[in-house]
Tab-separated table of C-alpha atoms in Angstrom:
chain	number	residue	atom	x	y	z
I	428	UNK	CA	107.888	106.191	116.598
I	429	UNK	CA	107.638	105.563	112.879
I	430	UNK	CA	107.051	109.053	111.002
I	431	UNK	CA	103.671	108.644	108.913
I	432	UNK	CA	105.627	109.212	105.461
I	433	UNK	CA	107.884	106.052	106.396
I	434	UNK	CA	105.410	103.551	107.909
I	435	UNK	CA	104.720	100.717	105.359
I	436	UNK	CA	101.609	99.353	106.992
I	437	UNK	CA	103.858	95.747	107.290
I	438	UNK	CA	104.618	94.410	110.660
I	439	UNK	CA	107.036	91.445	111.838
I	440	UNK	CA	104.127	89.593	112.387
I	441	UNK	CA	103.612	89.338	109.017
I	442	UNK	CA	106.827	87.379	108.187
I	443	UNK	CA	105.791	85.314	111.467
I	444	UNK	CA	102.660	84.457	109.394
I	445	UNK	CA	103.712	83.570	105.855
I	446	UNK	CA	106.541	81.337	107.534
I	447	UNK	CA	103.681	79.563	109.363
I	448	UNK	CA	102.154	79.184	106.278
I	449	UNK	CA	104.954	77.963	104.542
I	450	UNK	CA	105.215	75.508	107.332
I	451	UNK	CA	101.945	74.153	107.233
I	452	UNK	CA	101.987	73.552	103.506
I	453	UNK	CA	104.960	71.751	103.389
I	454	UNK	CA	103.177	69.188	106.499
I	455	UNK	CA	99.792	69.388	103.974
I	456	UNK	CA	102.271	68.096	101.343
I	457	UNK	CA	104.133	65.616	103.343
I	458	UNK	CA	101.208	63.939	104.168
I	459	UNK	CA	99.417	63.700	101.261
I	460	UNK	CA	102.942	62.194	99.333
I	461	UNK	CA	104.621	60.591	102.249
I	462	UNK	CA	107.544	60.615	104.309
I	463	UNK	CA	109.711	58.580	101.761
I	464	UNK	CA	108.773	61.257	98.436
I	465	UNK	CA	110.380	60.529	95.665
I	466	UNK	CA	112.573	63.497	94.288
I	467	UNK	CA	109.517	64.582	91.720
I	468	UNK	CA	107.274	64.181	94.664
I	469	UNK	CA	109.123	66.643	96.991
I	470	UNK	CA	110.264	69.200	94.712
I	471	UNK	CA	107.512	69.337	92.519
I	472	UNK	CA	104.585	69.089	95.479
I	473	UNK	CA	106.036	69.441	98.711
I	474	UNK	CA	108.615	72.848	97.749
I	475	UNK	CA	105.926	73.956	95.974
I	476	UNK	CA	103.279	73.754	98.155
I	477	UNK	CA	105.495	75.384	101.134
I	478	UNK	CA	106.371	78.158	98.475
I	479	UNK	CA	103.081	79.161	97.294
I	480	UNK	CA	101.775	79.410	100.890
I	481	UNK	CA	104.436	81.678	101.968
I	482	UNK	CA	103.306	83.756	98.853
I	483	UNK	CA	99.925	83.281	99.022
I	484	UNK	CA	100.361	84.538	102.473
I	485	UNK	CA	102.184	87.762	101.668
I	486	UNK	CA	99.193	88.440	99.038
I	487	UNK	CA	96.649	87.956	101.232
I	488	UNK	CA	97.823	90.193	103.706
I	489	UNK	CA	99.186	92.535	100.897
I	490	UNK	CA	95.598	92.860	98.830
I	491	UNK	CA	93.505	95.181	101.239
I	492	UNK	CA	96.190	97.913	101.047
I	493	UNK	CA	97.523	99.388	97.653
I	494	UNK	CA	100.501	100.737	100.315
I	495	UNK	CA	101.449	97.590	101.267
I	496	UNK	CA	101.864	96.219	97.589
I	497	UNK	CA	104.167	99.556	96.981
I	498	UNK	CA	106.020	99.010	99.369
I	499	UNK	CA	106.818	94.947	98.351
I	500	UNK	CA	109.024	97.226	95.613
I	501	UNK	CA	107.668	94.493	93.212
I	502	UNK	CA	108.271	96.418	90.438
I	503	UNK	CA	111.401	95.337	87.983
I	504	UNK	CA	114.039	97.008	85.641
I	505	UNK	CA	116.304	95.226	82.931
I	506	UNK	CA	119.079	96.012	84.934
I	507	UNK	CA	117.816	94.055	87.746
I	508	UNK	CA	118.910	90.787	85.819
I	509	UNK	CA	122.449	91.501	86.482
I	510	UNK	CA	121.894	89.710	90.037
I	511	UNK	CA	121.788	86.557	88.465
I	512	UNK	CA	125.730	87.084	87.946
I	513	UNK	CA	125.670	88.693	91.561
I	514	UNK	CA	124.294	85.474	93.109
I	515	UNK	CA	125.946	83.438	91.284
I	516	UNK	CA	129.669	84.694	92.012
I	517	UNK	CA	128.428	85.080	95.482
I	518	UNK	CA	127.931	81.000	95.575
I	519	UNK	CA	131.147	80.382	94.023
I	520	UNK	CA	133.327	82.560	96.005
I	521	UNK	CA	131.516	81.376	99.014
I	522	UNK	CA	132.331	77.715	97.919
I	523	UNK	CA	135.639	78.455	97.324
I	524	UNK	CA	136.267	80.048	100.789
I	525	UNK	CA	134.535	77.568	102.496
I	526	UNK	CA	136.693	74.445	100.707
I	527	UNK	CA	139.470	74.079	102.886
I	528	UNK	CA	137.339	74.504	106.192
I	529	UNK	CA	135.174	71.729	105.181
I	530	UNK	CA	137.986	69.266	104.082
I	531	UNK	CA	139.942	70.452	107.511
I	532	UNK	CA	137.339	69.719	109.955
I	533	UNK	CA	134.770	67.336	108.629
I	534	UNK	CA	136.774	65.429	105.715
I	535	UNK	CA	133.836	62.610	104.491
I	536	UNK	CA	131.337	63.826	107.279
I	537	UNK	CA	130.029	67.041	105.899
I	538	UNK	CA	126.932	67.944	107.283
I	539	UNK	CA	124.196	68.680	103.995
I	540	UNK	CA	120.561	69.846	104.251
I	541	UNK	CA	118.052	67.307	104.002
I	542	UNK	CA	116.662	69.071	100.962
I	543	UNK	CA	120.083	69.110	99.204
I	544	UNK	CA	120.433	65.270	99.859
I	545	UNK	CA	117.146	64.729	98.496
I	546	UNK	CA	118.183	66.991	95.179
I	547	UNK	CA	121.737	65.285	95.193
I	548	UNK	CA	119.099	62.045	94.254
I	549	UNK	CA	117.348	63.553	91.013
I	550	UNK	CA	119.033	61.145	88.322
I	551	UNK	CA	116.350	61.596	85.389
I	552	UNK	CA	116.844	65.017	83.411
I	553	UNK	CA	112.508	65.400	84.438
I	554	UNK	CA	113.958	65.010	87.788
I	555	UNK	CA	116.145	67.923	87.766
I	556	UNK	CA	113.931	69.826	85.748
I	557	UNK	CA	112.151	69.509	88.733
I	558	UNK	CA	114.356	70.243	90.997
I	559	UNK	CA	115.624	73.407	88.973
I	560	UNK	CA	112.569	75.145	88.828
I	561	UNK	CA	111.621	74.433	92.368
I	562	UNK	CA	114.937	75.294	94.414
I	563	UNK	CA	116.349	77.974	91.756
I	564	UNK	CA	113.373	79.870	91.008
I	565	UNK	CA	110.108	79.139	92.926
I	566	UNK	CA	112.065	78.806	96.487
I	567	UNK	CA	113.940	82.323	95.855
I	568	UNK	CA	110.649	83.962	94.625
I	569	UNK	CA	108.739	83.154	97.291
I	570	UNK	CA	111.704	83.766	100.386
I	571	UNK	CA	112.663	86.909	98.850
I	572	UNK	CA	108.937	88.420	99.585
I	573	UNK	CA	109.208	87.513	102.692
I	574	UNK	CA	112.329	87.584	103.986
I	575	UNK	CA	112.938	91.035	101.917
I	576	UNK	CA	109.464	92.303	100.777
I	577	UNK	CA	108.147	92.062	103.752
I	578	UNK	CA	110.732	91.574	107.081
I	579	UNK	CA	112.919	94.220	105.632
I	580	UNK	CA	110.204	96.753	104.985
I	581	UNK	CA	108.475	96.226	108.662
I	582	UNK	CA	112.471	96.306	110.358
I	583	UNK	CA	113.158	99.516	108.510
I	584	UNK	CA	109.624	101.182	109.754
I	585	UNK	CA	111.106	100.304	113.052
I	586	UNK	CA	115.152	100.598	112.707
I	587	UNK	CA	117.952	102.127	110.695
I	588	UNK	CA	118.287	100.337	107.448
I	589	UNK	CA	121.574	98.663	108.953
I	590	UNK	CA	120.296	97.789	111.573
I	591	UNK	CA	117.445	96.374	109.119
I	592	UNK	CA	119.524	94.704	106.957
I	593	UNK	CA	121.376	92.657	109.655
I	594	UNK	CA	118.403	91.543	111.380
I	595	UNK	CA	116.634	90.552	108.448
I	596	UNK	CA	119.629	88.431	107.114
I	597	UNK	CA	120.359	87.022	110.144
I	598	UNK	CA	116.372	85.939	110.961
I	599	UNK	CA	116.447	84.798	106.845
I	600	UNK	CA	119.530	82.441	107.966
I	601	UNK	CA	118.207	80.990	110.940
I	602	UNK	CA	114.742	80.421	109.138
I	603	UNK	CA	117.488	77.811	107.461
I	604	UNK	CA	117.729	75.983	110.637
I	605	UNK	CA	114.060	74.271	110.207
I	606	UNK	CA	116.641	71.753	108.152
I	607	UNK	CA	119.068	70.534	111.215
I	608	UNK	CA	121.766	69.967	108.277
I	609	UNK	CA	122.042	73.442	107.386
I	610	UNK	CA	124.225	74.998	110.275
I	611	UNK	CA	127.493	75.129	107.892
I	612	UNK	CA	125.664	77.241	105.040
I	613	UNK	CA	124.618	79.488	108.096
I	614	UNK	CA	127.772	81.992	107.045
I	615	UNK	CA	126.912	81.827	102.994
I	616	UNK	CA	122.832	82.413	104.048
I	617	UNK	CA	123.571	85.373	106.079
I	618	UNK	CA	126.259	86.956	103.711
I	619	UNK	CA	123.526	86.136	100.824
I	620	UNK	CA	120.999	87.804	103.368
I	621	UNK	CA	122.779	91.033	103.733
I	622	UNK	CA	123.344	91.298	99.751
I	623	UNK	CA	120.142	91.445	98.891
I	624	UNK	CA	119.206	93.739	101.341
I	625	UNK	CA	121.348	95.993	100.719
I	626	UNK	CA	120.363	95.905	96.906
I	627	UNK	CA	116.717	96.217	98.131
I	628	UNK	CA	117.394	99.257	100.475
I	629	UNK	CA	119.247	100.704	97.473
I	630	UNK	CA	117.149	99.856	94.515
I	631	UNK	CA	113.536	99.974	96.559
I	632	UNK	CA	112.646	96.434	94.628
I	633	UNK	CA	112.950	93.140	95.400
I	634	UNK	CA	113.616	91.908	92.134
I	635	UNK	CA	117.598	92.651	91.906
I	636	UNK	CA	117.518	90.216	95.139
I	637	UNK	CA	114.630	88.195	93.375
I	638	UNK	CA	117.439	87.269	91.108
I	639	UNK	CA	120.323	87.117	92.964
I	640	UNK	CA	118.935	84.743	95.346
I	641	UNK	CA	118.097	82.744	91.310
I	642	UNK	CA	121.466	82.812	90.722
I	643	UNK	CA	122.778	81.895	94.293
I	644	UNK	CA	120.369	78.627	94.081
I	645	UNK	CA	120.978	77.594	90.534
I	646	UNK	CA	124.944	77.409	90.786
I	647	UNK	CA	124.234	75.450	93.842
I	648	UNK	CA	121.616	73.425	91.742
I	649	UNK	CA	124.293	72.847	88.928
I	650	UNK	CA	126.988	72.263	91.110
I	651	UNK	CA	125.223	69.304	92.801
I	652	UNK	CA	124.190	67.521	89.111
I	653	UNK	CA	127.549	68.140	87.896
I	654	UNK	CA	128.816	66.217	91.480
I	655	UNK	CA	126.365	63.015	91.279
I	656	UNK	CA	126.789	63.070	87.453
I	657	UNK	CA	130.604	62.167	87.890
C-alpha cells in the first residue's frame, strides 16, 4: 500500500485516458483533412490535434487537485536546457549504433514510421516549419506529461522507481507501435524512455525530459531535411 506522504493522487488510468484522447483527436483530424493530408495538413492539424488532446487530457484531470499539478514536477530551472544536448547526443549515438544493423539486415528495405515518411515529404521551408514545431516541440511536450508526468508518477505510487522507470519506458515505446513502421526505433524509444525518467526521478520535473525528448526529435527532424535535401 502506497504511504499517504507518497501517493500522488494519479493512477494508470490516467495515461490510459489521455492516450485515448490523443487517439481520438488524431481520427477527429483525419477526417476532417482526409486520408491523403498534405504534409501542412498532418503536422500542422492532425499532430496537433492528437497533441493537445493528450494535454488537454492531463489538465483536465490535473485541475481539481493542486496535488496532482505538484506532482506533474512542471516546474523548470535554467539548467534544465542542457537536455536539449542530452537528447540530442542520445539520437546521434543511437543512429550511429544502429547504422550497420540497418545496412546488414534490411539494405534498401528499412522499415520507417508512417509519420516520418510523411515528414521525409515537407519540401517548402513553411513545410518544415511545420513539421519542426509539431514533431520537435509540440509532440515531446505533450508525450512527456504523459508518458512521464503522469505514468511515471502513478508507477512510482505503486513500485520502486526502477521498477517505475522501466515500465514507463517500455509502455512509452510500445505506445510507438500505433505506427506499424516503428518496430526498429523500438530500442532508441525505450533507451530515450529510461533517460528521461531517470532525469525526472532525479530532478522531480519533467522539463529536463521536456527537453531532451526536444532535442531527441529535432536531430531526427534535421537529419531527415538534410537526407531529402541531397
Amino acid at each position: 500500500m502506497t504511504p499517504p506522504d507518497r501517493a500522488s493522487g494519479w493512477r494508470i488510468a490516467d495515461t490510459a485516458w489521455a492516450v485515448l484522447a490523443g487517439l481520438g483527436g488524431a481520427i477527429v483530424a483525419t477526417l476532417l483533412v482526409g486520408l491523403d493530408a498534405s504534409v501542412a495538413a498532418l503536422f500542422g492539424i492532425v499532430v496537433p490535434f492528437q497533441a493537445l488532446a493528450m494535454i488537454g487530457t492531463v489538465w483536465l484531470r490535473a485541475r481539481s487537485s493542486e496535488r496532482r499539478v505538484r506532482e506533474l514536477g512542471l516546474a523548470a530551472v535554467p539548467a534544465d536546457g542542457w537536455g536539449l544536448a542530452v537528447g540530442a547526443g542520445l539520437q546521434i549515438a543511437v543512429a550511429l549504433a544502429m547504422y550497420p544493423i540497418v545496412t546488414r539486415f534490411f539494405e534498401d528495405e528499412v522499415p520507417v514510421q508512417d509519420v516520418v515518411e510523411s515528414a521525409g515529404q515537407a519540401l517548402t521551408s513553411t513545410d518544415r516549419l511545420v513539421v519542426a514545431l509539431a514533431a520537435g516541440l509540440l509532440v515531446p511536450l505533450a508525450e512527456e506529461l504523459v508518458f512521464r508526468g503522469v505514468l511515471l508518477r502513478a508507477l512510482r505510487d505503486r513500485f520502486s522507481d526502477r521498477w517505475a522507470i522501466v515500465v514507463s519506458a517500455l509502455v512509452f515505446s510500445a505506445f510507438h507501435l500505433l505506427d506499424p513502421g516503428a518496430y526498429l526505433a523500438l530500442p532508441a524509444l525505450f533507451l530515450l524512455g529510461l533517460v528521461m525518467a531517470a532525469q525526472v526521478v532525479r530532478t522531480g520535473r519533467i522539463a529536463r525530459a521536456v527537453f531532451t525528448h526536444v532535442g531527441f526529435n529535432l536531430i531526427s527532424v534535421i537529419a531527415l531535411f538534410v537526407v531529402t535535401i541531397e
